């Protein structure tokens, strides 16, 4: 009876927090899922909802329709609100604070009337190589192909007809926030994936804005670059309030009230840093999903220009180095679906979690170097590997040891190989010091496996926290709560309040696994001509 009473008291306590608005909501628009997470004032998840979606290739460019943005947000929120009502008997009408995050970079351009000028161009597009090269040379600062300024400049030099009509460009998170509040602002971390940020002023680099504006093809435009970019804000700054129209966009049922305070909209890199308590100098995290990035908060600027390294910021505006690979789980998930089809054909019913766990755990039984097998996980182009497009490829020599364990080990090794290219530049070439690396994302849900593989890839201890599977939506909810604690530096707030009692596990690198991964990685780099031949031989789109 005591247990039942305790549970009842817990439910009643949470219900009171919901009524009082002592909650924070984070919604993140990821590459394959839109997730909503509601937390209480102790940073515990009390409700969640999600919506699955996929990018599509249209006219050679990766995109998502904006109609599906709102469909997904509404679906995820409705599932969360239903979760609240089912678990706590409360209709969700009030939220204490709210924040949106999304995949970074890309290009959303609007005219003076707020009309979208061209379909949303996501981070996944690599048609901006010329802009990347010219701007990186101009600024002496790496401007990756994914960045919004690269997309804008490529559109200019390609003489796209929409360019003269641009009145505003932003990211996906910035777009959603704008429609909910009317404010054209952006969290400094997300802004750092649009245009370089000055870590002292916490705003766009003024000298680089001037250099860009003075380019002849830019100078002839009717707009100025300063006017069409959002205003960067650091974590803890109020970024507006939820309008009546915004509340209706999230919750068409009309139950959600307007007036909720909004945090600056952030990118998935920033929410990943928060979710892994990696905003302090010399800490880092590896965020793994459809894409993967390894980020380390830097003590100082890098000594040289490295095209493999993105320079972004934490949500507090501190400089961080990032190795970002466009490809991670898409190929892996496709192979898992093949095994699921086989299991069903054999009359074996396995839920998705059990299927992934079975396959992943088998990888630990494989040969250290994956038995000579080779895999390329490139669904799309990959700058780090010098690939303008992607073609998933599995290859092996006749003497390769083809077992399930080696096959799955090759899949996981392959998934982590592209991001290792940039990480090696930071650590080996620039001597960046890393005190801790934290992994987060769904792949770390299966205990030990991905953690052990990543420790081998980076030859460093990898920590996974109990919040690892929550990911960016939870991190965004924490940033929304931080609106109430801006007097405390973000790193201290996370240490002293959010993660004070957090549980974690750490996997040390196994020397045998490290040597095995290095052997695989050497083979992976040497075999890249296979991938380049596949790009030539296999059409990007079926007729």
mmCIF file of N, CA and C in Angstrom, residues 328-340 342 355-356 358-377 379 392-397 399-417 443 449 453 517 520 523-524:
data_model
loop_
_atom_site.group_PDB
_atom_site.id
_atom_site.type_symbol
_atom_site.label_atom_id
_atom_site.label_comp_id
_atom_site.label_asym_id
_atom_site.label_seq_id
_atom_site.Cartn_x
_atom_site.Cartn_y
_atom_site.Cartn_z
ATOM 1 N N UNK A 328 25.577 9.141 -41.100
ATOM 2 C CA UNK A 328 25.826 8.273 -39.950
ATOM 3 C C UNK A 328 24.893 7.061 -39.962
ATOM 4 N N UNK A 329 23.638 7.219 -39.555
ATOM 5 C CA UNK A 329 22.804 6.030 -39.336
ATOM 6 C C UNK A 329 21.957 5.590 -40.517
ATOM 7 N N UNK A 330 21.859 6.372 -41.580
ATOM 8 C CA UNK A 330 20.937 6.003 -42.668
ATOM 9 C C UNK A 330 21.266 4.630 -43.243
ATOM 10 N N UNK A 331 22.529 4.385 -43.552
ATOM 11 C CA UNK A 331 22.925 3.098 -44.116
ATOM 12 C C UNK A 331 22.773 1.982 -43.094
ATOM 13 N N UNK A 332 23.174 2.269 -41.866
ATOM 14 C CA UNK A 332 23.046 1.287 -40.790
ATOM 15 C C UNK A 332 21.588 0.868 -40.609
ATOM 16 N N UNK A 333 20.692 1.844 -40.593
ATOM 17 C CA UNK A 333 19.265 1.542 -40.426
ATOM 18 C C UNK A 333 18.722 0.722 -41.590
ATOM 19 N N UNK A 334 19.205 1.001 -42.793
ATOM 20 C CA UNK A 334 18.750 0.246 -43.962
ATOM 21 C C UNK A 334 19.131 -1.231 -43.837
ATOM 22 N N UNK A 335 20.352 -1.500 -43.374
ATOM 23 C CA UNK A 335 20.768 -2.890 -43.191
ATOM 24 C C UNK A 335 19.978 -3.571 -42.071
ATOM 25 N N UNK A 336 19.685 -2.834 -41.007
ATOM 26 C CA UNK A 336 18.875 -3.416 -39.929
ATOM 27 C C UNK A 336 17.490 -3.792 -40.450
ATOM 28 N N UNK A 337 16.936 -2.984 -41.335
ATOM 29 C CA UNK A 337 15.625 -3.329 -41.915
ATOM 30 C C UNK A 337 15.693 -4.621 -42.723
ATOM 31 N N UNK A 338 16.825 -4.866 -43.381
ATOM 32 C CA UNK A 338 16.994 -6.130 -44.107
ATOM 33 C C UNK A 338 16.927 -7.306 -43.142
ATOM 34 N N UNK A 339 17.614 -7.193 -42.005
ATOM 35 C CA UNK A 339 17.584 -8.271 -41.018
ATOM 36 C C UNK A 339 16.186 -8.416 -40.407
ATOM 37 N N UNK A 340 15.477 -7.313 -40.265
ATOM 38 C CA UNK A 340 14.103 -7.390 -39.768
ATOM 39 C C UNK A 340 13.226 -8.156 -40.751
ATOM 40 N N UNK A 342 14.217 -10.421 -42.840
ATOM 41 C CA UNK A 342 14.590 -11.834 -42.753
ATOM 42 C C UNK A 342 13.933 -12.500 -41.547
ATOM 43 N N UNK A 355 15.955 -6.048 -31.847
ATOM 44 C CA UNK A 355 16.682 -6.305 -33.094
ATOM 45 C C UNK A 355 17.997 -5.542 -33.122
ATOM 46 N N UNK A 356 17.943 -4.240 -32.823
ATOM 47 C CA UNK A 356 19.177 -3.449 -32.800
ATOM 48 C C UNK A 356 20.148 -3.979 -31.752
ATOM 49 N N UNK A 358 20.475 -6.991 -30.539
ATOM 50 C CA UNK A 358 21.050 -8.263 -30.975
ATOM 51 C C UNK A 358 22.161 -8.050 -31.992
ATOM 52 N N UNK A 359 21.867 -7.213 -32.991
ATOM 53 C CA UNK A 359 22.854 -6.973 -34.045
ATOM 54 C C UNK A 359 24.059 -6.206 -33.518
ATOM 55 N N UNK A 360 23.815 -5.178 -32.705
ATOM 56 C CA UNK A 360 24.924 -4.381 -32.185
ATOM 57 C C UNK A 360 25.835 -5.214 -31.293
ATOM 58 N N UNK A 361 25.237 -6.006 -30.422
ATOM 59 C CA UNK A 361 26.050 -6.808 -29.503
ATOM 60 C C UNK A 361 26.909 -7.818 -30.259
ATOM 61 N N UNK A 362 26.419 -8.294 -31.396
ATOM 62 C CA UNK A 362 27.223 -9.242 -32.175
ATOM 63 C C UNK A 362 28.519 -8.602 -32.647
ATOM 64 N N UNK A 363 28.502 -7.269 -32.849
ATOM 65 C CA UNK A 363 29.699 -6.570 -33.325
ATOM 66 C C UNK A 363 30.861 -6.702 -32.350
ATOM 67 N N UNK A 364 30.565 -6.870 -31.074
ATOM 68 C CA UNK A 364 31.622 -7.004 -30.070
ATOM 69 C C UNK A 364 32.339 -8.344 -30.168
ATOM 70 N N UNK A 365 31.745 -9.287 -30.898
ATOM 71 C CA UNK A 365 32.346 -10.615 -31.032
ATOM 72 C C UNK A 365 33.176 -10.734 -32.302
ATOM 73 N N UNK A 366 33.216 -9.693 -33.117
ATOM 74 C CA UNK A 366 33.930 -9.762 -34.389
ATOM 75 C C UNK A 366 35.433 -9.615 -34.237
ATOM 76 N N UNK A 367 36.146 -9.820 -35.349
ATOM 77 C CA UNK A 367 37.586 -9.586 -35.366
ATOM 78 C C UNK A 367 37.849 -8.110 -35.101
ATOM 79 N N UNK A 368 38.985 -7.803 -34.519
ATOM 80 C CA UNK A 368 39.276 -6.424 -34.127
ATOM 81 C C UNK A 368 39.183 -5.461 -35.295
ATOM 82 N N UNK A 369 39.594 -5.901 -36.495
ATOM 83 C CA UNK A 369 39.590 -5.018 -37.673
ATOM 84 C C UNK A 369 38.397 -5.276 -38.573
ATOM 85 N N UNK A 370 37.367 -5.944 -38.049
ATOM 86 C CA UNK A 370 36.155 -6.301 -38.804
ATOM 87 C C UNK A 370 36.437 -7.298 -39.925
ATOM 88 N N UNK A 371 37.496 -8.081 -39.777
ATOM 89 C CA UNK A 371 37.735 -9.214 -40.663
ATOM 90 C C UNK A 371 38.029 -8.860 -42.104
ATOM 91 N N UNK A 372 38.520 -7.650 -42.334
ATOM 92 C CA UNK A 372 38.832 -7.261 -43.706
ATOM 93 C C UNK A 372 37.641 -6.742 -44.488
ATOM 94 N N UNK A 373 36.472 -6.646 -43.858
ATOM 95 C CA UNK A 373 35.288 -6.127 -44.544
ATOM 96 C C UNK A 373 35.355 -4.602 -44.610
ATOM 97 N N UNK A 374 34.635 -4.048 -45.554
ATOM 98 C CA UNK A 374 34.683 -2.615 -45.789
ATOM 99 C C UNK A 374 33.285 -2.106 -46.092
ATOM 100 N N UNK A 375 32.930 -0.969 -45.517
ATOM 101 C CA UNK A 375 31.613 -0.389 -45.766
ATOM 102 C C UNK A 375 31.728 1.119 -45.904
ATOM 103 N N UNK A 376 30.930 1.680 -46.803
ATOM 104 C CA UNK A 376 30.833 3.132 -46.949
ATOM 105 C C UNK A 376 29.374 3.528 -46.757
ATOM 106 N N UNK A 377 29.137 4.382 -45.748
ATOM 107 C CA UNK A 377 27.776 4.699 -45.313
ATOM 108 C C UNK A 377 27.227 5.955 -45.979
ATOM 109 N N UNK A 379 25.114 8.100 -47.860
ATOM 110 C CA UNK A 379 23.847 8.329 -48.552
ATOM 111 C C UNK A 379 23.903 9.640 -49.331
ATOM 112 N N UNK A 392 25.749 4.389 -50.913
ATOM 113 C CA UNK A 392 26.117 3.371 -49.922
ATOM 114 C C UNK A 392 26.738 2.153 -50.608
ATOM 115 N N UNK A 393 27.860 1.706 -50.075
ATOM 116 C CA UNK A 393 28.586 0.587 -50.680
ATOM 117 C C UNK A 393 29.098 -0.342 -49.577
ATOM 118 N N UNK A 394 28.905 -1.649 -49.759
ATOM 119 C CA UNK A 394 29.558 -2.650 -48.919
ATOM 120 C C UNK A 394 30.488 -3.447 -49.812
ATOM 121 N N UNK A 395 31.727 -3.655 -49.365
ATOM 122 C CA UNK A 395 32.711 -4.353 -50.198
ATOM 123 C C UNK A 395 33.579 -5.260 -49.338
ATOM 124 N N UNK A 396 34.147 -6.277 -49.986
ATOM 125 C CA UNK A 396 35.080 -7.171 -49.291
ATOM 126 C C UNK A 396 35.929 -7.897 -50.321
ATOM 127 N N UNK A 397 37.089 -8.302 -49.888
ATOM 128 C CA UNK A 397 37.925 -9.156 -50.714
ATOM 129 C C UNK A 397 37.503 -10.605 -50.557
ATOM 130 N N UNK A 399 39.041 -13.007 -49.432
ATOM 131 C CA UNK A 399 39.529 -13.592 -48.185
ATOM 132 C C UNK A 399 38.934 -12.906 -46.958
ATOM 133 N N UNK A 400 38.056 -11.932 -47.169
ATOM 134 C CA UNK A 400 37.415 -11.276 -46.039
ATOM 135 C C UNK A 400 36.592 -12.264 -45.228
ATOM 136 N N UNK A 401 36.644 -12.123 -43.904
ATOM 137 C CA UNK A 401 35.963 -13.074 -43.022
ATOM 138 C C UNK A 401 34.513 -12.604 -42.811
ATOM 139 N N UNK A 402 33.627 -13.119 -43.656
ATOM 140 C CA UNK A 402 32.239 -12.667 -43.719
ATOM 141 C C UNK A 402 31.401 -13.395 -42.677
ATOM 142 N N UNK A 403 31.277 -12.778 -41.499
ATOM 143 C CA UNK A 403 30.414 -13.285 -40.439
ATOM 144 C C UNK A 403 29.467 -12.161 -40.026
ATOM 145 N N UNK A 404 28.408 -12.512 -39.327
ATOM 146 C CA UNK A 404 27.491 -11.484 -38.843
ATOM 147 C C UNK A 404 28.235 -10.496 -37.939
ATOM 148 N N UNK A 405 29.079 -11.032 -37.053
ATOM 149 C CA UNK A 405 29.810 -10.167 -36.122
ATOM 150 C C UNK A 405 30.705 -9.188 -36.872
ATOM 151 N N UNK A 406 31.449 -9.680 -37.857
ATOM 152 C CA UNK A 406 32.326 -8.793 -38.619
ATOM 153 C C UNK A 406 31.525 -7.809 -39.477
ATOM 154 N N UNK A 407 30.404 -8.268 -40.032
ATOM 155 C CA UNK A 407 29.565 -7.385 -40.843
ATOM 156 C C UNK A 407 29.049 -6.214 -40.008
ATOM 157 N N UNK A 408 28.538 -6.504 -38.817
ATOM 158 C CA UNK A 408 28.011 -5.432 -37.973
ATOM 159 C C UNK A 408 29.134 -4.549 -37.425
ATOM 160 N N UNK A 409 30.278 -5.151 -37.179
ATOM 161 C CA UNK A 409 31.419 -4.352 -36.722
ATOM 162 C C UNK A 409 31.857 -3.381 -37.831
ATOM 163 N N UNK A 410 31.868 -3.872 -39.073
ATOM 164 C CA UNK A 410 32.216 -3.008 -40.208
ATOM 165 C C UNK A 410 31.194 -1.889 -40.368
ATOM 166 N N UNK A 411 29.920 -2.191 -40.137
ATOM 167 C CA UNK A 411 28.889 -1.166 -40.219
ATOM 168 C C UNK A 411 29.136 -0.055 -39.191
ATOM 169 N N UNK A 412 29.412 -0.435 -37.968
ATOM 170 C CA UNK A 412 29.634 0.561 -36.918
ATOM 171 C C UNK A 412 30.954 1.304 -37.121
ATOM 172 N N UNK A 413 32.004 0.590 -37.496
ATOM 173 C CA UNK A 413 33.281 1.248 -37.792
ATOM 174 C C UNK A 413 33.096 2.262 -38.914
ATOM 175 N N UNK A 414 32.380 1.862 -39.945
ATOM 176 C CA UNK A 414 32.141 2.746 -41.086
ATOM 177 C C UNK A 414 31.389 3.996 -40.673
ATOM 178 N N UNK A 415 30.385 3.830 -39.819
ATOM 179 C CA UNK A 415 29.570 4.973 -39.406
ATOM 180 C C UNK A 415 30.402 6.017 -38.663
ATOM 181 N N UNK A 416 31.385 5.572 -37.879
ATOM 182 C CA UNK A 416 32.207 6.489 -37.099
ATOM 183 C C UNK A 416 33.444 6.994 -37.856
ATOM 184 N N UNK A 417 33.749 6.419 -39.017
ATOM 185 C CA UNK A 417 34.982 6.790 -39.723
ATOM 186 C C UNK A 417 34.975 8.210 -40.283
ATOM 187 N N UNK A 443 21.793 5.809 -30.743
ATOM 188 C CA UNK A 443 22.682 4.671 -30.944
ATOM 189 C C UNK A 443 23.340 4.235 -29.638
ATOM 190 N N UNK A 449 27.928 -0.956 -26.566
ATOM 191 C CA UNK A 449 28.430 -1.261 -27.909
ATOM 192 C C UNK A 449 28.977 -0.025 -28.619
ATOM 193 N N UNK A 453 32.919 1.179 -29.384
ATOM 194 C CA UNK A 453 33.425 1.437 -30.736
ATOM 195 C C UNK A 453 33.968 2.861 -30.837
ATOM 196 N N UNK A 517 40.522 -0.648 -35.036
ATOM 197 C CA UNK A 517 39.859 0.457 -35.724
ATOM 198 C C UNK A 517 40.837 1.176 -36.639
ATOM 199 N N UNK A 520 41.147 -0.749 -39.771
ATOM 200 C CA UNK A 520 39.958 -0.555 -40.605
ATOM 201 C C UNK A 520 39.979 0.822 -41.249
ATOM 202 N N UNK A 523 42.220 1.150 -44.170
ATOM 203 C CA UNK A 523 41.582 0.480 -45.316
ATOM 204 C C UNK A 523 40.442 1.332 -45.881
ATOM 205 N N UNK A 524 39.718 1.981 -44.976
ATOM 206 C CA UNK A 524 38.590 2.838 -45.356
ATOM 207 C C UNK A 524 39.072 3.997 -46.232
#
